[in-house]
């Protein structure tokens, strides 16, 4: 018979395939020529099919190709004995090609079978059909066979409705695209191709499990983003080769990498300036390569062996390291090591490793002297924990004055970005030393470092509850953070944490824990950090619950701080620390006896600006233990030595049940010292102190600020409280400040300026004890303080068992100055009117109140 083919040559990088076939002859052709061809008759003998008795046979062809520009006449033909599959229902039958008959044949095929019949090349015994699509696999590692291509990667699918249609012949649609590479060298051990020139984004998946429709459309799953071609033995000889890949759009360019026998580093050529579209049944020609002309070198890590080779090598700052595939370390022990160069995991996984260290730092890396980015740790699939990986510390370091650091990077010396961690970070019960443990790093350790776009999913925990000391707690201190335990870029220096998120519980029973937080545990004094756009979604808990150890001659116990974003942020008196646009989504309920401060965003802050932050989790402390004081805030537990809280919002309850001095605020628990501005903040959560047993300590609760003390010059300007503020307990304190509750501030001790604030909700004190109680719509107790233009429209009440109870629409006990306020609502059940409101502005007054206006409907 005669077959007519049309082949054209055209400038560009489009590759097509050409097939010549008949019922007796099937030839697959990949070709190009230098001019347009006319019809060419091909004479083929019309010999009969050679079919044994009891054998079912049929012809199969791949689809007729379109134009090609690959430069050579490479004919991909069915090989004698090559297998294809016929799949129907749950049955997979193997048909083998016979070059004598030019047919595919199978013994034992039942002609009574019913379709549809899916015809698939290459044959696999595990082929299935899902939703009318063939489930097969395009391999990521390919072996160059006839004409420099792996026939096992040439996935093609066809369909026949009935046995009769099958017998008549089936045309297969190609579901792959081909990448052509020509070598001039003869000692290349492998060629790899991927669609991510610079490793900046997730690479398109080019191989792995595929679902292929009968139209040849392939949908790929899995994580194989690079395809590698090797020789069946030895090296690839000089010549042209083809890598089969799943059709994809390579929007971030492409990269081709060559490994040479006996050399550790690979050669690579990248193209990042354009997007490439790999179409089914087509492809691109990357041209000819001579390795000596390629100046780019990299470590191209494709398996655990490559990783170990790189680790053992001498590293240089100029090294470029790429992960080309997920690395399964199969549960082996791993000691952290210093990393130099630029490490890009290209969103691949490093899974099933164990860094279990005694008296030493633990992690995957120790120091990173170059950037580390785009890597998933502790996962086999990129989405869940591998159930094996662990990073842990125990024992004592060489000297008790040394810290033990734990994290994916124990001590970060350069930028870290795009890291996702599933590896639990843990201090064991046997750990007797100082620990800094973080989901990404134990320590941010250099000026200007940026930790960005990192996510921790793993638990950060310490069971080190048996520590005992006799001299200094500093020898046994512990810090924990979902992203970083500590930020210490140097005195007066700054580092950055941006757009990070924590989903892993941070929990410690270490009695010497100083700080635990969702993002950053601690900054030492005068060390600065900027934290922007970060989120916490997990519980943070300090849970030490037995008798606290003491140290030194003062017999003082540990103080610890919990925050949704930051724990203890100690800028000292050095300005520059900033938390902006951060969000806590988790309930915070620490139970440890040493806890002194809890904040939805920061537990305790020194000289810090907190702006545009939101808390959406309940912030509470419910331990009933008489020990010192507790500061609880919807945004910041306590702020010292100056700072700013600007445009922050708390949306959930803030409360304490502790039998001690309680300072609880919808935005800030305690304002302590320095010049502090709290501006345009909003509280939407209830703020409460409740206690069922008798309490002998003084209490302060406020819709914005619970308590202000020390030599503070504080300005609270334009803030709004929209929810109930209350104290309910038996209180018998004899302290002069006693029990106070205010819609804006509970107790303003001195030098506070209130301006243009508004309370719209209930403020109440129910005290069955003997202490005095003071409740006010703006302030519970104002001392040496001024208020201008503030508004209260809520209901105010105060009761006391045998003490004095004072309530006022503006203030319970006024020793300051109120001017130009506005009021409405009620006081102790009496509804305010235009004629009586002046009688209910304060409970007791030794200051000045003037210019108050009643709000009419």
Short mmCIF file of N, CA and C in Angstrom, two decimals, residues 37 137 156 195 517:
data_model
loop_
_atom_site.label_atom_id
_atom_site.label_comp_id
_atom_site.label_asym_id
_atom_site.label_seq_id
_atom_site.Cartn_x
_atom_site.Cartn_y
_atom_site.Cartn_z
N UNK A 37 8.16 18.94 1.42
CA UNK A 37 8.09 17.72 0.63
C UNK A 37 6.75 17.64 -0.09
N UNK A 137 2.54 6.08 34.42
CA UNK A 137 3.64 6.87 34.98
C UNK A 137 4.63 7.21 33.89
N UNK A 156 1.61 6.86 25.58
CA UNK A 156 0.61 7.11 24.55
C UNK A 156 -0.64 6.31 24.88
N UNK A 195 12.15 22.91 34.76
CA UNK A 195 11.56 24.17 34.32
C UNK A 195 11.62 25.27 35.35
N UNK A 517 7.03 31.84 72.19
CA UNK A 517 6.17 32.62 71.31
C UNK A 517 6.00 31.92 69.97
#
